[in-house]
Amino acid sequence: MNIEAKLGLDAFILDKETHIVIHQEICKKCEAKYCLYVCPGRLYSINQETGEMALEFGGCLECGTCMIACVDGALDWNYPRGGFGVQYRFG
Ligand code: SF4
């Protein structure tokens, strides 16, 4: 089973509020935009209308990679509230 198939087994309990806040005033100064490339869920994108970074937080795998990759500190990263977020299936 490849990684895409394995990720397809995960389920998500969606919260109304994001657990990762993007500080746009910091993000817009970053030229590298590493978050676009490192997220295994490809959840980051640039809003074509506003030019701001956008995140589909509902599909977050809670790996923390974006937090580490965002060297300018534009992310306020937390785990989802209890009972929300990814529900990994083991076995
Ligand atoms: Fe993507 Fe991982 Fe960051 Fe979630 S924690 S947005 S899966 S890089």
PDB file of N, CA and C and ligand atoms in Angstrom:
ATOM      1  N   MET A   1       0.859  -1.186   0.000  1.00  0.00           N
ATOM      2  CA  MET A   1       0.000   0.000   0.000  1.00  0.00           C
ATOM      3  C   MET A   1       0.902   1.246   0.000  1.00  0.00           C
ATOM      4  N   ASN A   2       0.684   2.165  -0.944  1.00  0.00           N
ATOM      5  CA  ASN A   2       1.509   3.373  -0.986  1.00  0.00           C
ATOM      6  C   ASN A   2       1.001   4.419   0.014  1.00  0.00           C
ATOM      7  N   ILE A   3       1.762   5.495   0.159  1.00  0.00           N
ATOM      8  CA  ILE A   3       1.462   6.495   1.191  1.00  0.00           C
ATOM      9  C   ILE A   3       0.124   7.187   0.931  1.00  0.00           C
ATOM     10  N   GLU A   4      -0.202   7.436  -0.334  1.00  0.00           N
ATOM     11  CA  GLU A   4      -1.483   8.086  -0.637  1.00  0.00           C
ATOM     12  C   GLU A   4      -2.656   7.209  -0.193  1.00  0.00           C
ATOM     13  N   ALA A   5      -2.531   5.912  -0.423  1.00  0.00           N
ATOM     14  CA  ALA A   5      -3.594   4.990  -0.013  1.00  0.00           C
ATOM     15  C   ALA A   5      -3.701   4.941   1.506  1.00  0.00           C
ATOM     16  N   LYS A   6      -2.534   4.968   2.175  1.00  0.00           N
ATOM     17  CA  LYS A   6      -2.561   4.952   3.632  1.00  0.00           C
ATOM     18  C   LYS A   6      -3.202   6.216   4.186  1.00  0.00           C
ATOM     19  N   LEU A   7      -2.837   7.369   3.612  1.00  0.00           N
ATOM     20  CA  LEU A   7      -3.430   8.624   4.076  1.00  0.00           C
ATOM     21  C   LEU A   7      -4.933   8.651   3.826  1.00  0.00           C
ATOM     22  N   GLY A   8      -5.355   7.938   2.793  1.00  0.00           N
ATOM     23  CA  GLY A   8      -6.776   7.881   2.479  1.00  0.00           C
ATOM     24  C   GLY A   8      -7.590   7.149   3.522  1.00  0.00           C
ATOM     25  N   LEU A   9      -6.921   6.396   4.395  1.00  0.00           N
ATOM     26  CA  LEU A   9      -7.621   5.675   5.454  1.00  0.00           C
ATOM     27  C   LEU A   9      -7.912   6.560   6.663  1.00  0.00           C
ATOM     28  N   ASP A  10      -7.227   7.713   6.730  1.00  0.00           N
ATOM     29  CA  ASP A  10      -7.428   8.600   7.876  1.00  0.00           C
ATOM     30  C   ASP A  10      -8.795   9.271   7.806  1.00  0.00           C
ATOM     31  N   ALA A  11      -9.345   9.508   8.966  1.00  0.00           N
ATOM     32  CA  ALA A  11     -10.599  10.251   9.052  1.00  0.00           C
ATOM     33  C   ALA A  11     -10.343  11.528   9.841  1.00  0.00           C
ATOM     34  N   PHE A  12     -11.170  12.520   9.644  1.00  0.00           N
ATOM     35  CA  PHE A  12     -10.984  13.808  10.305  1.00  0.00           C
ATOM     36  C   PHE A  12     -12.292  14.234  10.968  1.00  0.00           C
ATOM     37  N   ILE A  13     -12.168  14.699  12.189  1.00  0.00           N
ATOM     38  CA  ILE A  13     -13.303  15.325  12.856  1.00  0.00           C
ATOM     39  C   ILE A  13     -13.041  16.823  12.822  1.00  0.00           C
ATOM     40  N   LEU A  14     -13.851  17.530  12.057  1.00  0.00           N
ATOM     41  CA  LEU A  14     -13.577  18.936  11.760  1.00  0.00           C
ATOM     42  C   LEU A  14     -14.038  19.861  12.870  1.00  0.00           C
ATOM     43  N   ASP A  15     -13.174  20.801  13.198  1.00  0.00           N
ATOM     44  CA  ASP A  15     -13.510  21.873  14.123  1.00  0.00           C
ATOM     45  C   ASP A  15     -13.928  23.087  13.290  1.00  0.00           C
ATOM     46  N   LYS A  16     -14.621  24.015  13.905  1.00  0.00           N
ATOM     47  CA  LYS A  16     -14.995  25.240  13.190  1.00  0.00           C
ATOM     48  C   LYS A  16     -13.842  26.234  13.158  1.00  0.00           C
ATOM     49  N   GLU A  17     -12.962  26.125  14.145  1.00  0.00           N
ATOM     50  CA  GLU A  17     -11.857  27.067  14.249  1.00  0.00           C
ATOM     51  C   GLU A  17     -10.549  26.389  13.893  1.00  0.00           C
ATOM     52  N   THR A  18      -9.700  27.140  13.229  1.00  0.00           N
ATOM     53  CA  THR A  18      -8.398  26.590  12.849  1.00  0.00           C
ATOM     54  C   THR A  18      -7.482  26.452  14.062  1.00  0.00           C
ATOM     55  N   HIS A  19      -6.622  25.468  14.021  1.00  0.00           N
ATOM     56  CA  HIS A  19      -5.619  25.301  15.079  1.00  0.00           C
ATOM     57  C   HIS A  19      -4.265  25.841  14.639  1.00  0.00           C
ATOM     58  N   ILE A  20      -4.202  26.337  13.415  1.00  0.00           N
ATOM     59  CA  ILE A  20      -2.971  26.953  12.909  1.00  0.00           C
ATOM     60  C   ILE A  20      -3.338  28.328  12.354  1.00  0.00           C
ATOM     61  N   VAL A  21      -2.807  29.355  12.978  1.00  0.00           N
ATOM     62  CA  VAL A  21      -3.092  30.723  12.536  1.00  0.00           C
ATOM     63  C   VAL A  21      -1.899  31.239  11.739  1.00  0.00           C
ATOM     64  N   ILE A  22      -2.184  31.781  10.574  1.00  0.00           N
ATOM     65  CA  ILE A  22      -1.134  32.360   9.727  1.00  0.00           C
ATOM     66  C   ILE A  22      -1.107  33.862   9.963  1.00  0.00           C
ATOM     67  N   HIS A  23       0.015  34.363  10.415  1.00  0.00           N
ATOM     68  CA  HIS A  23       0.172  35.808  10.568  1.00  0.00           C
ATOM     69  C   HIS A  23       0.583  36.364   9.203  1.00  0.00           C
ATOM     70  N   GLN A  24      -0.413  36.882   8.510  1.00  0.00           N
ATOM     71  CA  GLN A  24      -0.208  37.301   7.115  1.00  0.00           C
ATOM     72  C   GLN A  24       0.823  38.411   6.979  1.00  0.00           C
ATOM     73  N   GLU A  25       0.925  39.281   7.992  1.00  0.00           N
ATOM     74  CA  GLU A  25       1.869  40.391   7.890  1.00  0.00           C
ATOM     75  C   GLU A  25       3.315  39.890   7.890  1.00  0.00           C
ATOM     76  N   ILE A  26       3.550  38.746   8.534  1.00  0.00           N
ATOM     77  CA  ILE A  26       4.884  38.137   8.512  1.00  0.00           C
ATOM     78  C   ILE A  26       5.032  37.291   7.255  1.00  0.00           C
ATOM     79  N   CYS A  27       4.013  36.513   6.954  1.00  0.00           N
ATOM     80  CA  CYS A  27       4.045  35.591   5.812  1.00  0.00           C
ATOM     81  C   CYS A  27       4.310  36.322   4.494  1.00  0.00           C
ATOM     82  N   LYS A  28       3.718  37.487   4.316  1.00  0.00           N
ATOM     83  CA  LYS A  28       3.853  38.171   3.024  1.00  0.00           C
ATOM     84  C   LYS A  28       5.279  38.656   2.765  1.00  0.00           C
ATOM     85  N   LYS A  29       6.089  38.745   3.822  1.00  0.00           N
ATOM     86  CA  LYS A  29       7.487  39.163   3.653  1.00  0.00           C
ATOM     87  C   LYS A  29       8.400  37.997   3.295  1.00  0.00           C
ATOM     88  N   CYS A  30       7.891  36.783   3.427  1.00  0.00           N
ATOM     89  CA  CYS A  30       8.694  35.582   3.167  1.00  0.00           C
ATOM     90  C   CYS A  30       8.706  35.274   1.669  1.00  0.00           C
ATOM     91  N   GLU A  31       9.894  35.122   1.112  1.00  0.00           N
ATOM     92  CA  GLU A  31       9.996  34.788  -0.309  1.00  0.00           C
ATOM     93  C   GLU A  31      10.023  33.282  -0.536  1.00  0.00           C
ATOM     94  N   ALA A  32      10.527  32.523   0.435  1.00  0.00           N
ATOM     95  CA  ALA A  32      10.707  31.079   0.245  1.00  0.00           C
ATOM     96  C   ALA A  32       9.383  30.319   0.217  1.00  0.00           C
ATOM     97  N   LYS A  33       8.471  30.685   1.092  1.00  0.00           N
ATOM     98  CA  LYS A  33       7.168  30.001   1.163  1.00  0.00           C
ATOM     99  C   LYS A  33       7.337  28.479   1.249  1.00  0.00           C
ATOM    100  N   TYR A  34       8.174  28.036   2.195  1.00  0.00           N
ATOM    101  CA  TYR A  34       8.446  26.609   2.347  1.00  0.00           C
ATOM    102  C   TYR A  34       7.174  25.804   2.625  1.00  0.00           C
ATOM    103  N   CYS A  35       6.226  26.415   3.304  1.00  0.00           N
ATOM    104  CA  CYS A  35       5.006  25.690   3.666  1.00  0.00           C
ATOM    105  C   CYS A  35       4.293  25.114   2.443  1.00  0.00           C
ATOM    106  N   LEU A  36       4.439  25.784   1.302  1.00  0.00           N
ATOM    107  CA  LEU A  36       3.789  25.297   0.087  1.00  0.00           C
ATOM    108  C   LEU A  36       4.349  23.947  -0.355  1.00  0.00           C
ATOM    109  N   TYR A  37       5.578  23.646   0.049  1.00  0.00           N
ATOM    110  CA  TYR A  37       6.272  22.455  -0.450  1.00  0.00           C
ATOM    111  C   TYR A  37       6.421  21.341   0.573  1.00  0.00           C
ATOM    112  N   VAL A  38       6.396  21.692   1.856  1.00  0.00           N
ATOM    113  CA  VAL A  38       6.708  20.669   2.858  1.00  0.00           C
ATOM    114  C   VAL A  38       5.477  19.956   3.424  1.00  0.00           C
ATOM    115  N   CYS A  39       4.328  20.537   3.331  1.00  0.00           N
ATOM    116  CA  CYS A  39       3.129  19.932   3.926  1.00  0.00           C
ATOM    117  C   CYS A  39       2.765  18.638   3.196  1.00  0.00           C
ATOM    118  N   PRO A  40       2.755  17.506   3.886  1.00  0.00           N
ATOM    119  CA  PRO A  40       2.435  16.239   3.215  1.00  0.00           C
ATOM    120  C   PRO A  40       1.009  16.182   2.691  1.00  0.00           C
ATOM    121  N   GLY A  41       0.148  17.014   3.231  1.00  0.00           N
ATOM    122  CA  GLY A  41      -1.231  17.047   2.757  1.00  0.00           C
ATOM    123  C   GLY A  41      -1.465  18.084   1.675  1.00  0.00           C
ATOM    124  N   ARG A  42      -0.405  18.834   1.306  1.00  0.00           N
ATOM    125  CA  ARG A  42      -0.527  19.926   0.312  1.00  0.00           C
ATOM    126  C   ARG A  42      -1.685  20.859   0.693  1.00  0.00           C
ATOM    127  N   LEU A  43      -1.689  21.290   1.939  1.00  0.00           N
ATOM    128  CA  LEU A  43      -2.817  22.068   2.461  1.00  0.00           C
ATOM    129  C   LEU A  43      -2.642  23.573   2.327  1.00  0.00           C
ATOM    130  N   TYR A  44      -1.443  23.991   2.015  1.00  0.00           N
ATOM    131  CA  TYR A  44      -1.195  25.430   1.854  1.00  0.00           C
ATOM    132  C   TYR A  44      -1.327  25.820   0.390  1.00  0.00           C
ATOM    133  N   SER A  45      -1.864  27.025   0.163  1.00  0.00           N
ATOM    134  CA  SER A  45      -1.959  27.557  -1.192  1.00  0.00           C
ATOM    135  C   SER A  45      -2.009  29.077  -1.107  1.00  0.00           C
ATOM    136  N   ILE A  46      -1.780  29.714  -2.214  1.00  0.00           N
ATOM    137  CA  ILE A  46      -1.877  31.170  -2.266  1.00  0.00           C
ATOM    138  C   ILE A  46      -3.232  31.541  -2.838  1.00  0.00           C
ATOM    139  N   ASN A  47      -3.967  32.343  -2.087  1.00  0.00           N
ATOM    140  CA  ASN A  47      -5.265  32.819  -2.564  1.00  0.00           C
ATOM    141  C   ASN A  47      -5.037  33.713  -3.780  1.00  0.00           C
ATOM    142  N   GLN A  48      -5.594  33.328  -4.905  1.00  0.00           N
ATOM    143  CA  GLN A  48      -5.344  34.053  -6.154  1.00  0.00           C
ATOM    144  C   GLN A  48      -5.947  35.446  -6.149  1.00  0.00           C
ATOM    145  N   GLU A  49      -6.947  35.673  -5.331  1.00  0.00           N
ATOM    146  CA  GLU A  49      -7.580  36.992  -5.290  1.00  0.00           C
ATOM    147  C   GLU A  49      -6.862  37.960  -4.357  1.00  0.00           C
ATOM    148  N   THR A  50      -6.488  37.451  -3.169  1.00  0.00           N
ATOM    149  CA  THR A  50      -5.875  38.338  -2.173  1.00  0.00           C
ATOM    150  C   THR A  50      -4.351  38.252  -2.156  1.00  0.00           C
ATOM    151  N   GLY A  51      -3.802  37.169  -2.690  1.00  0.00           N
ATOM    152  CA  GLY A  51      -2.356  36.969  -2.642  1.00  0.00           C
ATOM    153  C   GLY A  51      -1.871  36.457  -1.299  1.00  0.00           C
ATOM    154  N   GLU A  52      -2.796  36.237  -0.367  1.00  0.00           N
ATOM    155  CA  GLU A  52      -2.418  35.774   0.960  1.00  0.00           C
ATOM    156  C   GLU A  52      -2.323  34.246   1.002  1.00  0.00           C
ATOM    157  N   MET A  53      -1.533  33.765   1.984  1.00  0.00           N
ATOM    158  CA  MET A  53      -1.413  32.328   2.193  1.00  0.00           C
ATOM    159  C   MET A  53      -2.718  31.800   2.783  1.00  0.00           C
ATOM    160  N   ALA A  54      -3.148  30.662   2.281  1.00  0.00           N
ATOM    161  CA  ALA A  54      -4.371  30.024   2.777  1.00  0.00           C
ATOM    162  C   ALA A  54      -4.039  28.607   3.231  1.00  0.00           C
ATOM    163  N   LEU A  55      -4.810  28.113   4.175  1.00  0.00           N
ATOM    164  CA  LEU A  55      -4.583  26.772   4.717  1.00  0.00           C
ATOM    165  C   LEU A  55      -5.906  26.039   4.858  1.00  0.00           C
ATOM    166  N   GLU A  56      -5.944  24.821   4.340  1.00  0.00           N
ATOM    167  CA  GLU A  56      -7.105  23.941   4.526  1.00  0.00           C
ATOM    168  C   GLU A  56      -6.865  23.140   5.799  1.00  0.00           C
ATOM    169  N   PHE A  57      -7.107  23.758   6.942  1.00  0.00           N
ATOM    170  CA  PHE A  57      -6.699  23.152   8.216  1.00  0.00           C
ATOM    171  C   PHE A  57      -7.445  21.847   8.516  1.00  0.00           C
ATOM    172  N   GLY A  58      -8.589  21.640   7.906  1.00  0.00           N
ATOM    173  CA  GLY A  58      -9.381  20.447   8.184  1.00  0.00           C
ATOM    174  C   GLY A  58      -8.699  19.152   7.794  1.00  0.00           C
ATOM    175  N   GLY A  59      -7.721  19.214   6.895  1.00  0.00           N
ATOM    176  CA  GLY A  59      -7.024  18.004   6.468  1.00  0.00           C
ATOM    177  C   GLY A  59      -5.659  17.842   7.111  1.00  0.00           C
ATOM    178  N   CYS A  60      -5.417  18.615   8.162  1.00  0.00           N
ATOM    179  CA  CYS A  60      -4.089  18.614   8.798  1.00  0.00           C
ATOM    180  C   CYS A  60      -3.787  17.269   9.447  1.00  0.00           C
ATOM    181  N   LEU A  61      -2.579  16.781   9.208  1.00  0.00           N
ATOM    182  CA  LEU A  61      -2.119  15.503   9.759  1.00  0.00           C
ATOM    183  C   LEU A  61      -1.415  15.674  11.095  1.00  0.00           C
ATOM    184  N   GLU A  62      -1.281  16.918  11.545  1.00  0.00           N
ATOM    185  CA  GLU A  62      -0.692  17.253  12.850  1.00  0.00           C
ATOM    186  C   GLU A  62       0.763  16.805  12.949  1.00  0.00           C
ATOM    187  N   CYS A  63       1.470  16.889  11.832  1.00  0.00           N
ATOM    188  CA  CYS A  63       2.879  16.467  11.820  1.00  0.00           C
ATOM    189  C   CYS A  63       3.807  17.550  12.344  1.00  0.00           C
ATOM    190  N   GLY A  64       3.403  18.810  12.231  1.00  0.00           N
ATOM    191  CA  GLY A  64       4.233  19.914  12.726  1.00  0.00           C
ATOM    192  C   GLY A  64       5.301  20.378  11.758  1.00  0.00           C
ATOM    193  N   THR A  65       5.346  19.806  10.568  1.00  0.00           N
ATOM    194  CA  THR A  65       6.390  20.158   9.604  1.00  0.00           C
ATOM    195  C   THR A  65       6.345  21.632   9.225  1.00  0.00           C
ATOM    196  N   CYS A  66       5.164  22.160   9.010  1.00  0.00           N
ATOM    197  CA  CYS A  66       5.050  23.565   8.602  1.00  0.00           C
ATOM    198  C   CYS A  66       5.561  24.488   9.699  1.00  0.00           C
ATOM    199  N   MET A  67       5.320  24.133  10.940  1.00  0.00           N
ATOM    200  CA  MET A  67       5.781  24.955  12.057  1.00  0.00           C
ATOM    201  C   MET A  67       7.302  25.058  12.040  1.00  0.00           C
ATOM    202  N   ILE A  68       7.970  23.946  11.757  1.00  0.00           N
ATOM    203  CA  ILE A  68       9.434  23.935  11.719  1.00  0.00           C
ATOM    204  C   ILE A  68       9.945  24.656  10.470  1.00  0.00           C
ATOM    205  N   ALA A  69       9.248  24.459   9.364  1.00  0.00           N
ATOM    206  CA  ALA A  69       9.699  25.036   8.097  1.00  0.00           C
ATOM    207  C   ALA A  69       9.483  26.540   8.024  1.00  0.00           C
ATOM    208  N   CYS A  70       8.557  27.045   8.797  1.00  0.00           N
ATOM    209  CA  CYS A  70       8.258  28.488   8.754  1.00  0.00           C
ATOM    210  C   CYS A  70       9.289  29.212   9.617  1.00  0.00           C
ATOM    211  N   VAL A  71      10.430  29.482   8.990  1.00  0.00           N
ATOM    212  CA  VAL A  71      11.566  30.028   9.741  1.00  0.00           C
ATOM    213  C   VAL A  71      11.334  31.472  10.181  1.00  0.00           C
ATOM    214  N   ASP A  72      10.369  32.148   9.588  1.00  0.00           N
ATOM    215  CA  ASP A  72      10.088  33.536   9.975  1.00  0.00           C
ATOM    216  C   ASP A  72       9.061  33.632  11.093  1.00  0.00           C
ATOM    217  N   GLY A  73       8.526  32.496  11.524  1.00  0.00           N
ATOM    218  CA  GLY A  73       7.588  32.514  12.647  1.00  0.00           C
ATOM    219  C   GLY A  73       6.224  33.072  12.315  1.00  0.00           C
ATOM    220  N   ALA A  74       5.763  32.821  11.104  1.00  0.00           N
ATOM    221  CA  ALA A  74       4.457  33.345  10.698  1.00  0.00           C
ATOM    222  C   ALA A  74       3.296  32.468  11.151  1.00  0.00           C
ATOM    223  N   LEU A  75       3.615  31.299  11.727  1.00  0.00           N
ATOM    224  CA  LEU A  75       2.540  30.382  12.124  1.00  0.00           C
ATOM    225  C   LEU A  75       2.403  30.315  13.638  1.00  0.00           C
ATOM    226  N   ASP A  76       1.174  30.404  14.088  1.00  0.00           N
ATOM    227  CA  ASP A  76       0.848  30.134  15.492  1.00  0.00           C
ATOM    228  C   ASP A  76       0.232  28.742  15.488  1.00  0.00           C
ATOM    229  N   TRP A  77       1.041  27.741  15.833  1.00  0.00           N
ATOM    230  CA  TRP A  77       0.681  26.333  15.638  1.00  0.00           C
ATOM    231  C   TRP A  77       0.262  25.692  16.954  1.00  0.00           C
ATOM    232  N   ASN A  78      -0.867  25.062  16.959  1.00  0.00           N
ATOM    233  CA  ASN A  78      -1.356  24.306  18.118  1.00  0.00           C
ATOM    234  C   ASN A  78      -1.987  23.021  17.609  1.00  0.00           C
ATOM    235  N   TYR A  79      -2.083  22.032  18.499  1.00  0.00           N
ATOM    236  CA  TYR A  79      -2.873  20.863  18.150  1.00  0.00           C
ATOM    237  C   TYR A  79      -4.347  21.248  18.157  1.00  0.00           C
ATOM    238  N   PRO A  80      -5.179  20.527  17.425  1.00  0.00           N
ATOM    239  CA  PRO A  80      -6.616  20.797  17.483  1.00  0.00           C
ATOM    240  C   PRO A  80      -7.151  20.564  18.899  1.00  0.00           C
ATOM    241  N   ARG A  81      -8.284  21.166  19.170  1.00  0.00           N
ATOM    242  CA  ARG A  81      -8.920  20.936  20.470  1.00  0.00           C
ATOM    243  C   ARG A  81      -9.219  19.450  20.628  1.00  0.00           C
ATOM    244  N   GLY A  82      -9.340  19.026  21.883  1.00  0.00           N
ATOM    245  CA  GLY A  82      -9.622  17.629  22.175  1.00  0.00           C
ATOM    246  C   GLY A  82     -10.854  17.132  21.441  1.00  0.00           C
ATOM    247  N   GLY A  83     -10.741  15.965  20.824  1.00  0.00           N
ATOM    248  CA  GLY A  83     -11.871  15.380  20.107  1.00  0.00           C
ATOM    249  C   GLY A  83     -11.926  15.763  18.641  1.00  0.00           C
ATOM    250  N   PHE A  84     -11.069  16.730  18.228  1.00  0.00           N
ATOM    251  CA  PHE A  84     -11.072  17.159  16.830  1.00  0.00           C
ATOM    252  C   PHE A  84      -9.747  16.790  16.173  1.00  0.00           C
ATOM    253  N   GLY A  85      -9.751  16.854  14.849  1.00  0.00           N
ATOM    254  CA  GLY A  85      -8.536  16.623  14.103  1.00  0.00           C
ATOM    255  C   GLY A  85      -8.474  15.236  13.498  1.00  0.00           C
ATOM    256  N   VAL A  86      -7.270  14.862  13.092  1.00  0.00           N
ATOM    257  CA  VAL A  86      -7.092  13.593  12.394  1.00  0.00           C
ATOM    258  C   VAL A  86      -7.311  12.428  13.355  1.00  0.00           C
ATOM    259  N   GLN A  87      -7.905  11.375  12.839  1.00  0.00           N
ATOM    260  CA  GLN A  87      -8.123  10.161  13.589  1.00  0.00           C
ATOM    261  C   GLN A  87      -7.375   9.055  12.854  1.00  0.00           C
ATOM    262  N   TYR A  88      -6.167   8.770  13.335  1.00  0.00           N
ATOM    263  CA  TYR A  88      -5.349   7.773  12.650  1.00  0.00           C
ATOM    264  C   TYR A  88      -5.875   6.369  12.881  1.00  0.00           C
ATOM    265  N   ARG A  89      -5.770   5.583  11.851  1.00  0.00           N
ATOM    266  CA  ARG A  89      -6.176   4.190  11.944  1.00  0.00           C
ATOM    267  C   ARG A  89      -4.915   3.341  11.922  1.00  0.00           C
ATOM    268  N   PHE A  90      -4.705   2.580  12.949  1.00  0.00           N
ATOM    269  CA  PHE A  90      -3.523   1.742  13.026  1.00  0.00           C
ATOM    270  C   PHE A  90      -3.913   0.290  12.740  1.00  0.00           C
ATOM    271  N   GLY A  91      -2.952  -0.415  12.173  1.00  0.00           N
ATOM    272  CA  GLY A  91      -3.167  -1.827  11.926  1.00  0.00           C
ATOM    273  C   GLY A  91      -3.703  -2.119  10.558  1.00  0.00           C
TER     274      GLY A  91
HETATM  275 FE1  SF4 B   1       0.505  20.238   6.787  1.00  0.00          FE
HETATM  276 FE2  SF4 B   1       1.722  18.936   8.812  1.00  0.00          FE
HETATM  277 FE3  SF4 B   1       1.419  21.615   8.893  1.00  0.00          FE
HETATM  278 FE4  SF4 B   1      -0.709  20.017   9.169  1.00  0.00          FE
HETATM  279  S1  SF4 B   1       1.054  20.192  10.589  1.00  0.00           S
HETATM  280  S2  SF4 B   1      -0.602  21.854   7.886  1.00  0.00           S
HETATM  281  S3  SF4 B   1      -0.171  18.342   7.768  1.00  0.00           S
HETATM  282  S4  SF4 B   1       2.685  20.444   7.424  1.00  0.00           S
END
